[in-house]
Amino acid sequence: MTTSNELYFLTIGEASGLIKNKKLSPVELTQAYLDRIDDIDGKVKSYVTSLPESALQEARVAESDIQKGNYRGPLHGVPIGLKDLYDTEGVRTTGQSKVFEHRVPTEDATVVTKLHEAGTVLLGKLAMHEFALGGPKTSLFDQANNPWNLEHVTGGSSSGSGAAIAAGLAMGSLGSDTGGSIRGPAALCGIVGLKPTYGRVSRYGVLPLSWSLDHVGPMTWTVEDAALMLQVIAGRDPKDPTSSHEPVPDYSAALQPDLKGVRVGVPRHYFFANDVGLDEDTANAVEKGIQSLKDLGATVQDIEIPSLSLASIANTVIMIAEANAYHAKNLKSQPENYGDIVRSRFILGGAFTSADYIQSMRARSRLKREFAQAFQSVDIMAMPVMSKPAAALKGFDPMGMMMSPSLMGPFNQTGVPAMSVPCGFSSAGLPIGMQLAAAPFNESAVIRAGYAYQQHARWHDQRPSI
Amino acid sequence: MEFGSKEELRVLLKHSGYDIPDDELDGMMRVYQVNQERLKLLHAAELDDEEVAGTFSPKSTGA
C-alpha cells in the first residue's frame, strides 16, 4: 500500500478547490491521468475505450472557461470514466458484449449530458461484466484486474469503475447496480460506491439489465466525492418516466463529522448468519466499523426483518426474468455473440414462470413494508457488503455467486439508498467494505454516516501500490 | 417429469422459445436446481394479501 501526493490521487473535493482558485489546470490534471493510464492500465485493464484527444480538448475548454470566470461547480475540469453501458454520443457503447460491438449511440444518456454540462472531462469508457451480469470473462475486451492484487477479481459488474478509481485512473466514475454492481466492486476495490434510491437518478440512455431493479450511481474515492457527483446527476428526467419528482437536497450539507442522535440498526439475523459464509476478516472489519459508528455518537441496536429470507430468490427471479425479456430476441438470433456465462444466466430467466415472478413481486412488497417499519425506529442500517474479500482469478467460479444469499439485492428490491464504504483490509491486504442504507430518498443519511465514518477511520489514506 | 430435472428445464425453456443443446443445459443445471429449491420456499411463504409491488397506473407516464 502507498500514500501518494500525485495529481491522479487527488479527490474531487481536493481538486475542485484548486481548480476553482486556478491553482490547478484541468489540462495538467487530465494529462496526469492520461499518463497514468499509459503507464499502468495495461496491467489493470480498466478502460475499454480511451479518449485522450477529446479529453484534452474538453480540458482545454474547461480551463479557458474557468480563466474567464465561468466556473460551473465542483465537477468543472474533473476527469472521469464511465462504465461502458452509459450511452455516449459518437463513442461506442458496447455493454462489453460482441452483440453490441459496433454500437455507437447518437445521443448521450441523460446523466452523461448532466456530467458534461457540469464541466467534467471524459477520459474513456470503462470495463464491465457483460451486460452487467456476465463476468469476469466476457465476449468482448479483457477483464479488469484488482489494483490491490492484480491476480484477484474486482467484483462486478462495474469492474472497470472500481479498478480505475482505486488505481488513480479516473477521479470519479458512474457504475450501475441491479443486485450489487456498484457496491460489490466498491467493496472489493476499496472505494466508495453509492446506489441511490430507485428513481433518484435517470436511467435514460443506460443499457438495462432489469428495469425495475437497475440503479445509476457514483463510484469515487471518498464519500464527499460521491455526494458531489450525486448532486449533479440526481433529479427528475422527463425521458425516464421512472425518475422521481422528489426534490434534490444539498447533499454536501450531510458532510458532518459526527453521528450524534443517529440510530443505527443491524439486521444481524440475516447479514451475519451462518449460511452467508462471512469470512473472519470481513466479519471483524464490519463489526469494528459498526463499533466506530457508536464511537461517533450513534446508538446501535439489532433489528429483525423477517422477509430478508426471501430476498435473494425474489431478486434473482425479477432480475433474470426482466433481463431475459430484454435480450430474448438477440439470445435467439445471435446466441454465439453472448459470452457463455451471461448467455446461460439470461436464458435461465426463460425458465421462471409467471407464478414465480408474481410471488417474487409480492415478496418484494412485503420486504418494502418491513423496511419502512424498520426505518421508523432506525435512521441507518449497517451490515457487510460482500461475504469475503476479492477472490483469486485463478479458479474463480462465476456461477457460484448466483447461489449464495445476496447481501446487496434487498436494497435493490426495496429501492432504498445504500452505500459501500471501505472499513478495513483482510490479512492478505485486500479491501473490505461496510454497507450503509437508509429510507427512500434519504441519501443524506447515508452520506452523513459514510462521511463521518470515513473521516474517523481514514482507510482511504491508503492506496494500492502499482 | 421429475422436479428440478433437465427435462423440466428443457420444457420450460422450449415454452419460452429456446431450443438449448444438451451440453448447455447440463451447464445450467447447478444454478437451476438451486433456484428451484429456493422457489419452493418463496411459494410456501405466507404473504397474506400482499399485492404486486409497483401498482399499474393508467395515467400517462409523460413528464
mmCIF file of N, CA, C and O in Angstrom, chain A residues 91-156:
data_model
loop_
_atom_site.group_PDB
_atom_site.id
_atom_site.type_symbol
_atom_site.label_atom_id
_atom_site.label_comp_id
_atom_site.label_asym_id
_atom_site.label_seq_id
_atom_site.Cartn_x
_atom_site.Cartn_y
_atom_site.Cartn_z
ATOM 1 N N VAL A 91 -19.470 7.764 -29.440
ATOM 2 C CA VAL A 91 -18.446 6.888 -28.843
ATOM 3 C C VAL A 91 -19.084 5.527 -28.577
ATOM 4 O O VAL A 91 -20.133 5.451 -27.922
ATOM 5 N N ARG A 92 -18.446 4.475 -29.078
ATOM 6 C CA ARG A 92 -19.045 3.141 -28.936
ATOM 7 C C ARG A 92 -19.409 2.851 -27.483
ATOM 8 O O ARG A 92 -18.689 3.217 -26.549
ATOM 9 N N THR A 93 -20.555 2.167 -27.336
ATOM 10 C CA THR A 93 -21.082 1.785 -26.025
ATOM 11 C C THR A 93 -21.567 0.356 -26.185
ATOM 12 O O THR A 93 -22.585 0.108 -26.830
ATOM 13 N N THR A 94 -20.816 -0.572 -25.639
ATOM 14 C CA THR A 94 -20.962 -1.972 -26.049
ATOM 15 C C THR A 94 -21.596 -2.887 -25.005
ATOM 16 O O THR A 94 -21.939 -4.021 -25.322
ATOM 17 N N GLY A 95 -21.699 -2.428 -23.730
ATOM 18 C CA GLY A 95 -22.110 -3.377 -22.692
ATOM 19 C C GLY A 95 -21.112 -4.500 -22.539
ATOM 20 O O GLY A 95 -21.410 -5.534 -21.945
ATOM 21 N N GLN A 96 -19.905 -4.303 -23.081
ATOM 22 C CA GLN A 96 -18.839 -5.296 -23.105
ATOM 23 C C GLN A 96 -19.324 -6.623 -23.683
ATOM 24 O O GLN A 96 -19.042 -7.709 -23.154
ATOM 25 N N SER A 97 -20.047 -6.516 -24.794
ATOM 26 C CA SER A 97 -20.542 -7.721 -25.458
ATOM 27 C C SER A 97 -20.372 -7.602 -26.965
ATOM 28 O O SER A 97 -20.566 -6.523 -27.531
ATOM 29 N N LYS A 98 -20.068 -8.730 -27.596
ATOM 30 C CA LYS A 98 -19.977 -8.766 -29.058
ATOM 31 C C LYS A 98 -21.311 -8.405 -29.696
ATOM 32 O O LYS A 98 -21.335 -7.935 -30.831
ATOM 33 N N VAL A 99 -22.393 -8.610 -28.974
ATOM 34 C CA VAL A 99 -23.726 -8.284 -29.507
ATOM 35 C C VAL A 99 -23.779 -6.813 -29.911
ATOM 36 O O VAL A 99 -24.374 -6.452 -30.922
ATOM 37 N N PHE A 100 -23.130 -5.960 -29.106
ATOM 38 C CA PHE A 100 -23.142 -4.515 -29.354
ATOM 39 C C PHE A 100 -21.737 -3.999 -29.708
ATOM 40 O O PHE A 100 -21.431 -2.837 -29.469
ATOM 41 N N GLU A 101 -20.934 -4.834 -30.301
ATOM 42 C CA GLU A 101 -19.537 -4.469 -30.561
ATOM 43 C C GLU A 101 -19.411 -3.187 -31.361
ATOM 44 O O GLU A 101 -18.496 -2.393 -31.157
ATOM 45 N N HIS A 102 -20.332 -2.987 -32.288
ATOM 46 C CA HIS A 102 -20.218 -1.835 -33.195
ATOM 47 C C HIS A 102 -21.283 -0.772 -32.916
ATOM 48 O O HIS A 102 -21.536 0.088 -33.734
ATOM 49 N N ARG A 103 -21.872 -0.853 -31.748
ATOM 50 C CA ARG A 103 -22.968 0.054 -31.410
ATOM 51 C C ARG A 103 -22.416 1.428 -31.024
ATOM 52 O O ARG A 103 -21.630 1.552 -30.094
ATOM 53 N N VAL A 104 -22.826 2.456 -31.775
ATOM 54 C CA VAL A 104 -22.390 3.824 -31.471
ATOM 55 C C VAL A 104 -23.634 4.677 -31.266
ATOM 56 O O VAL A 104 -24.356 4.970 -32.223
ATOM 57 N N PRO A 105 -23.915 5.089 -30.040
ATOM 58 C CA PRO A 105 -25.135 5.868 -29.780
ATOM 59 C C PRO A 105 -25.102 7.223 -30.486
ATOM 60 O O PRO A 105 -24.037 7.806 -30.700
ATOM 61 N N THR A 106 -26.287 7.716 -30.795
ATOM 62 C CA THR A 106 -26.396 9.040 -31.419
ATOM 63 C C THR A 106 -26.793 10.103 -30.404
ATOM 64 O O THR A 106 -26.967 11.270 -30.753
ATOM 65 N N GLU A 107 -26.907 9.691 -29.172
ATOM 66 C CA GLU A 107 -27.331 10.625 -28.124
ATOM 67 C C GLU A 107 -26.697 10.207 -26.808
ATOM 68 O O GLU A 107 -26.571 9.005 -26.530
ATOM 69 N N ASP A 108 -26.324 11.181 -25.989
ATOM 70 C CA ASP A 108 -25.807 10.877 -24.656
ATOM 71 C C ASP A 108 -26.932 10.424 -23.741
ATOM 72 O O ASP A 108 -28.067 10.904 -23.844
ATOM 73 N N ALA A 109 -26.604 9.555 -22.796
ATOM 74 C CA ALA A 109 -27.529 9.294 -21.693
ATOM 75 C C ALA A 109 -27.734 10.602 -20.923
ATOM 76 O O ALA A 109 -26.851 11.472 -20.915
ATOM 77 N N THR A 110 -28.881 10.716 -20.269
ATOM 78 C CA THR A 110 -29.165 11.957 -19.528
ATOM 79 C C THR A 110 -28.070 12.282 -18.524
ATOM 80 O O THR A 110 -27.643 13.433 -18.404
ATOM 81 N N VAL A 111 -27.611 11.275 -17.782
ATOM 82 C CA VAL A 111 -26.586 11.557 -16.759
ATOM 83 C C VAL A 111 -25.261 11.973 -17.409
ATOM 84 O O VAL A 111 -24.510 12.764 -16.838
ATOM 85 N N VAL A 112 -24.996 11.472 -18.611
ATOM 86 C CA VAL A 112 -23.782 11.873 -19.322
ATOM 87 C C VAL A 112 -23.891 13.346 -19.710
ATOM 88 O O VAL A 112 -22.928 14.114 -19.570
ATOM 89 N N THR A 113 -25.061 13.738 -20.181
ATOM 90 C CA THR A 113 -25.296 15.152 -20.504
ATOM 91 C C THR A 113 -25.112 16.021 -19.272
ATOM 92 O O THR A 113 -24.472 17.082 -19.319
ATOM 93 N N LYS A 114 -25.660 15.574 -18.156
ATOM 94 C CA LYS A 114 -25.548 16.368 -16.918
ATOM 95 C C LYS A 114 -24.087 16.519 -16.494
ATOM 96 O O LYS A 114 -23.659 17.603 -16.069
ATOM 97 N N LEU A 115 -23.329 15.434 -16.593
ATOM 98 C CA LEU A 115 -21.912 15.493 -16.194
ATOM 99 C C LEU A 115 -21.142 16.394 -17.156
ATOM 100 O O LEU A 115 -20.258 17.159 -16.747
ATOM 101 N N HIS A 116 -21.485 16.311 -18.433
ATOM 102 C CA HIS A 116 -20.823 17.171 -19.425
ATOM 103 C C HIS A 116 -21.123 18.645 -19.143
ATOM 104 O O HIS A 116 -20.223 19.488 -19.171
ATOM 105 N N GLU A 117 -22.395 18.927 -18.838
ATOM 106 C CA GLU A 117 -22.775 20.321 -18.546
ATOM 107 C C GLU A 117 -22.138 20.821 -17.261
ATOM 108 O O GLU A 117 -21.945 22.024 -17.092
ATOM 109 N N ALA A 118 -21.802 19.907 -16.368
ATOM 110 C CA ALA A 118 -21.113 20.289 -15.131
ATOM 111 C C ALA A 118 -19.630 20.523 -15.374
ATOM 112 O O ALA A 118 -18.906 20.934 -14.468
ATOM 113 N N GLY A 119 -19.165 20.217 -16.599
ATOM 114 C CA GLY A 119 -17.789 20.519 -16.969
ATOM 115 C C GLY A 119 -16.795 19.396 -16.791
ATOM 116 O O GLY A 119 -15.574 19.632 -16.807
ATOM 117 N N THR A 120 -17.264 18.154 -16.638
ATOM 118 C CA THR A 120 -16.320 17.050 -16.465
ATOM 119 C C THR A 120 -15.577 16.772 -17.766
ATOM 120 O O THR A 120 -15.999 17.174 -18.849
ATOM 121 N N VAL A 121 -14.476 16.063 -17.635
ATOM 122 C CA VAL A 121 -13.647 15.659 -18.764
ATOM 123 C C VAL A 121 -13.749 14.146 -18.877
ATOM 124 O O VAL A 121 -13.448 13.435 -17.906
ATOM 125 N N LEU A 122 -14.189 13.633 -20.022
ATOM 126 C CA LEU A 122 -14.389 12.193 -20.167
ATOM 127 C C LEU A 122 -13.114 11.522 -20.671
ATOM 128 O O LEU A 122 -12.693 11.734 -21.801
ATOM 129 N N LEU A 123 -12.500 10.727 -19.804
ATOM 130 C CA LEU A 123 -11.253 10.041 -20.149
ATOM 131 C C LEU A 123 -11.501 8.817 -21.023
ATOM 132 O O LEU A 123 -10.635 8.414 -21.798
ATOM 133 N N GLY A 124 -12.663 8.182 -20.844
ATOM 134 C CA GLY A 124 -12.943 6.995 -21.639
ATOM 135 C C GLY A 124 -14.049 6.158 -21.036
ATOM 136 O O GLY A 124 -14.679 6.538 -20.038
ATOM 137 N N LYS A 125 -14.294 4.997 -21.659
ATOM 138 C CA LYS A 125 -15.333 4.063 -21.218
ATOM 139 C C LYS A 125 -14.662 2.891 -20.500
ATOM 140 O O LYS A 125 -13.616 2.392 -20.919
ATOM 141 N N LEU A 126 -15.308 2.498 -19.435
ATOM 142 C CA LEU A 126 -14.689 1.549 -18.513
ATOM 143 C C LEU A 126 -15.234 0.135 -18.659
ATOM 144 O O LEU A 126 -16.409 -0.084 -18.976
ATOM 145 N N ALA A 127 -14.385 -0.801 -18.348
ATOM 146 C CA ALA A 127 -14.716 -2.221 -18.417
ATOM 147 C C ALA A 127 -15.853 -2.572 -17.473
ATOM 148 O O ALA A 127 -16.104 -1.884 -16.479
ATOM 149 N N MET A 128 -16.527 -3.638 -17.814
ATOM 150 C CA MET A 128 -17.653 -4.113 -17.008
ATOM 151 C C MET A 128 -17.856 -5.596 -17.283
ATOM 152 O O MET A 128 -17.258 -6.155 -18.197
ATOM 153 N N HIS A 129 -18.699 -6.197 -16.489
ATOM 154 C CA HIS A 129 -19.140 -7.553 -16.795
ATOM 155 C C HIS A 129 -20.166 -7.453 -17.916
ATOM 156 O O HIS A 129 -20.926 -6.489 -17.998
ATOM 157 N N GLU A 130 -20.218 -8.470 -18.743
ATOM 158 C CA GLU A 130 -21.038 -8.427 -19.939
ATOM 159 C C GLU A 130 -22.497 -8.162 -19.607
ATOM 160 O O GLU A 130 -23.106 -8.918 -18.835
ATOM 161 N N PHE A 131 -23.030 -7.096 -20.202
ATOM 162 C CA PHE A 131 -24.414 -6.695 -19.973
ATOM 163 C C PHE A 131 -24.761 -6.631 -18.485
ATOM 164 O O PHE A 131 -25.898 -6.870 -18.093
ATOM 165 N N ALA A 132 -23.787 -6.296 -17.710
ATOM 166 C CA ALA A 132 -23.938 -6.065 -16.273
ATOM 167 C C ALA A 132 -24.227 -7.336 -15.482
ATOM 168 O O ALA A 132 -24.604 -7.261 -14.314
ATOM 169 N N LEU A 133 -24.008 -8.503 -16.082
ATOM 170 C CA LEU A 133 -24.278 -9.738 -15.331
ATOM 171 C C LEU A 133 -23.262 -10.839 -15.566
ATOM 172 O O LEU A 133 -23.095 -11.721 -14.723
ATOM 173 N N GLY A 134 -22.581 -10.824 -16.698
ATOM 174 C CA GLY A 134 -21.709 -11.963 -17.009
ATOM 175 C C GLY A 134 -20.233 -11.619 -16.903
ATOM 176 O O GLY A 134 -19.704 -10.884 -17.727
ATOM 177 N N GLY A 135 -19.541 -12.170 -15.927
ATOM 178 C CA GLY A 135 -18.127 -11.892 -15.819
ATOM 179 C C GLY A 135 -17.443 -12.834 -14.852
ATOM 180 O O GLY A 135 -18.099 -13.710 -14.286
ATOM 181 N N PRO A 136 -16.150 -12.630 -14.623
ATOM 182 C CA PRO A 136 -15.327 -11.564 -15.192
ATOM 183 C C PRO A 136 -14.982 -11.732 -16.671
ATOM 184 O O PRO A 136 -14.748 -10.733 -17.352
ATOM 185 N N LYS A 137 -14.951 -12.968 -17.201
ATOM 186 C CA LYS A 137 -14.650 -13.118 -18.636
ATOM 187 C C LYS A 137 -15.879 -12.727 -19.444
ATOM 188 O O LYS A 137 -16.998 -13.120 -19.125
ATOM 189 N N THR A 138 -15.658 -11.997 -20.524
ATOM 190 C CA THR A 138 -16.775 -11.555 -21.351
ATOM 191 C C THR A 138 -16.487 -11.901 -22.806
ATOM 192 O O THR A 138 -15.387 -12.364 -23.134
ATOM 193 N N SER A 139 -17.465 -11.615 -23.682
ATOM 194 C CA SER A 139 -17.266 -11.949 -25.097
ATOM 195 C C SER A 139 -16.456 -10.865 -25.818
ATOM 196 O O SER A 139 -16.056 -11.048 -26.973
ATOM 197 N N LEU A 140 -16.232 -9.736 -25.148
ATOM 198 C CA LEU A 140 -15.571 -8.604 -25.803
ATOM 199 C C LEU A 140 -14.654 -7.937 -24.789
ATOM 200 O O LEU A 140 -15.067 -7.702 -23.658
ATOM 201 N N PHE A 141 -13.436 -7.655 -25.150
ATOM 202 C CA PHE A 141 -12.453 -6.961 -24.307
ATOM 203 C C PHE A 141 -11.988 -7.845 -23.137
ATOM 204 O O PHE A 141 -12.625 -8.831 -22.768
ATOM 205 N N ASP A 142 -10.878 -7.412 -22.548
ATOM 206 C CA ASP A 142 -10.329 -8.122 -21.392
ATOM 207 C C ASP A 142 -11.093 -7.749 -20.129
ATOM 208 O O ASP A 142 -11.765 -6.730 -20.062
ATOM 209 N N GLN A 143 -10.914 -8.576 -19.097
ATOM 210 C CA GLN A 143 -11.494 -8.231 -17.794
ATOM 211 C C GLN A 143 -10.577 -7.250 -17.085
ATOM 212 O O GLN A 143 -9.367 -7.238 -17.303
ATOM 213 N N ALA A 144 -11.177 -6.446 -16.192
ATOM 214 C CA ALA A 144 -10.369 -5.565 -15.350
ATOM 215 C C ALA A 144 -9.798 -6.370 -14.189
ATOM 216 O O ALA A 144 -10.381 -7.366 -13.765
ATOM 217 N N ASN A 145 -8.646 -5.952 -13.692
ATOM 218 C CA ASN A 145 -7.985 -6.643 -12.579
ATOM 219 C C ASN A 145 -7.953 -5.747 -11.345
ATOM 220 O O ASN A 145 -7.921 -4.524 -11.465
ATOM 221 N N ASN A 146 -7.906 -6.373 -10.184
ATOM 222 C CA ASN A 146 -7.978 -5.619 -8.938
ATOM 223 C C ASN A 146 -6.650 -4.930 -8.650
ATOM 224 O O ASN A 146 -5.619 -5.606 -8.551
ATOM 225 N N PRO A 147 -6.614 -3.604 -8.528
ATOM 226 C CA PRO A 147 -5.348 -2.897 -8.320
ATOM 227 C C PRO A 147 -4.643 -3.286 -7.011
ATOM 228 O O PRO A 147 -3.435 -3.105 -6.901
ATOM 229 N N TRP A 148 -5.348 -3.791 -6.037
ATOM 230 C CA TRP A 148 -4.728 -4.209 -4.782
ATOM 231 C C TRP A 148 -3.971 -5.527 -4.942
ATOM 232 O O TRP A 148 -3.050 -5.815 -4.177
ATOM 233 N N ASN A 149 -4.392 -6.339 -5.860
ATOM 234 C CA ASN A 149 -3.685 -7.563 -6.240
ATOM 235 C C ASN A 149 -4.212 -7.958 -7.611
ATOM 236 O O ASN A 149 -5.359 -8.396 -7.744
ATOM 237 N N LEU A 150 -3.346 -7.804 -8.610
ATOM 238 C CA LEU A 150 -3.793 -7.967 -9.996
ATOM 239 C C LEU A 150 -4.219 -9.395 -10.322
ATOM 240 O O LEU A 150 -4.809 -9.643 -11.371
ATOM 241 N N GLU A 151 -3.927 -10.344 -9.433
ATOM 242 C CA GLU A 151 -4.343 -11.727 -9.636
ATOM 243 C C GLU A 151 -5.738 -11.988 -9.057
ATOM 244 O O GLU A 151 -6.190 -13.135 -9.020
ATOM 245 N N HIS A 152 -6.398 -10.922 -8.606
ATOM 246 C CA HIS A 152 -7.700 -11.073 -7.980
ATOM 247 C C HIS A 152 -8.770 -10.301 -8.746
ATOM 248 O O HIS A 152 -8.481 -9.348 -9.462
ATOM 249 N N VAL A 153 -10.021 -10.753 -8.585
ATOM 250 C CA VAL A 153 -11.137 -10.094 -9.268
ATOM 251 C C VAL A 153 -11.394 -8.718 -8.665
ATOM 252 O O VAL A 153 -11.004 -8.429 -7.530
ATOM 253 N N THR A 154 -12.093 -7.906 -9.448
ATOM 254 C CA THR A 154 -12.502 -6.584 -8.960
ATOM 255 C C THR A 154 -13.882 -6.636 -8.337
ATOM 256 O O THR A 154 -14.292 -5.732 -7.645
ATOM 257 N N GLY A 155 -14.633 -7.690 -8.647
ATOM 258 C CA GLY A 155 -16.073 -7.676 -8.393
ATOM 259 C C GLY A 155 -16.764 -7.040 -9.585
ATOM 260 O O GLY A 155 -16.140 -6.357 -10.396
ATOM 261 N N GLY A 156 -18.078 -7.253 -9.705
ATOM 262 C CA GLY A 156 -18.797 -6.692 -10.845
ATOM 263 C C GLY A 156 -20.232 -6.306 -10.465
ATOM 264 O O GLY A 156 -20.655 -6.548 -9.343
#
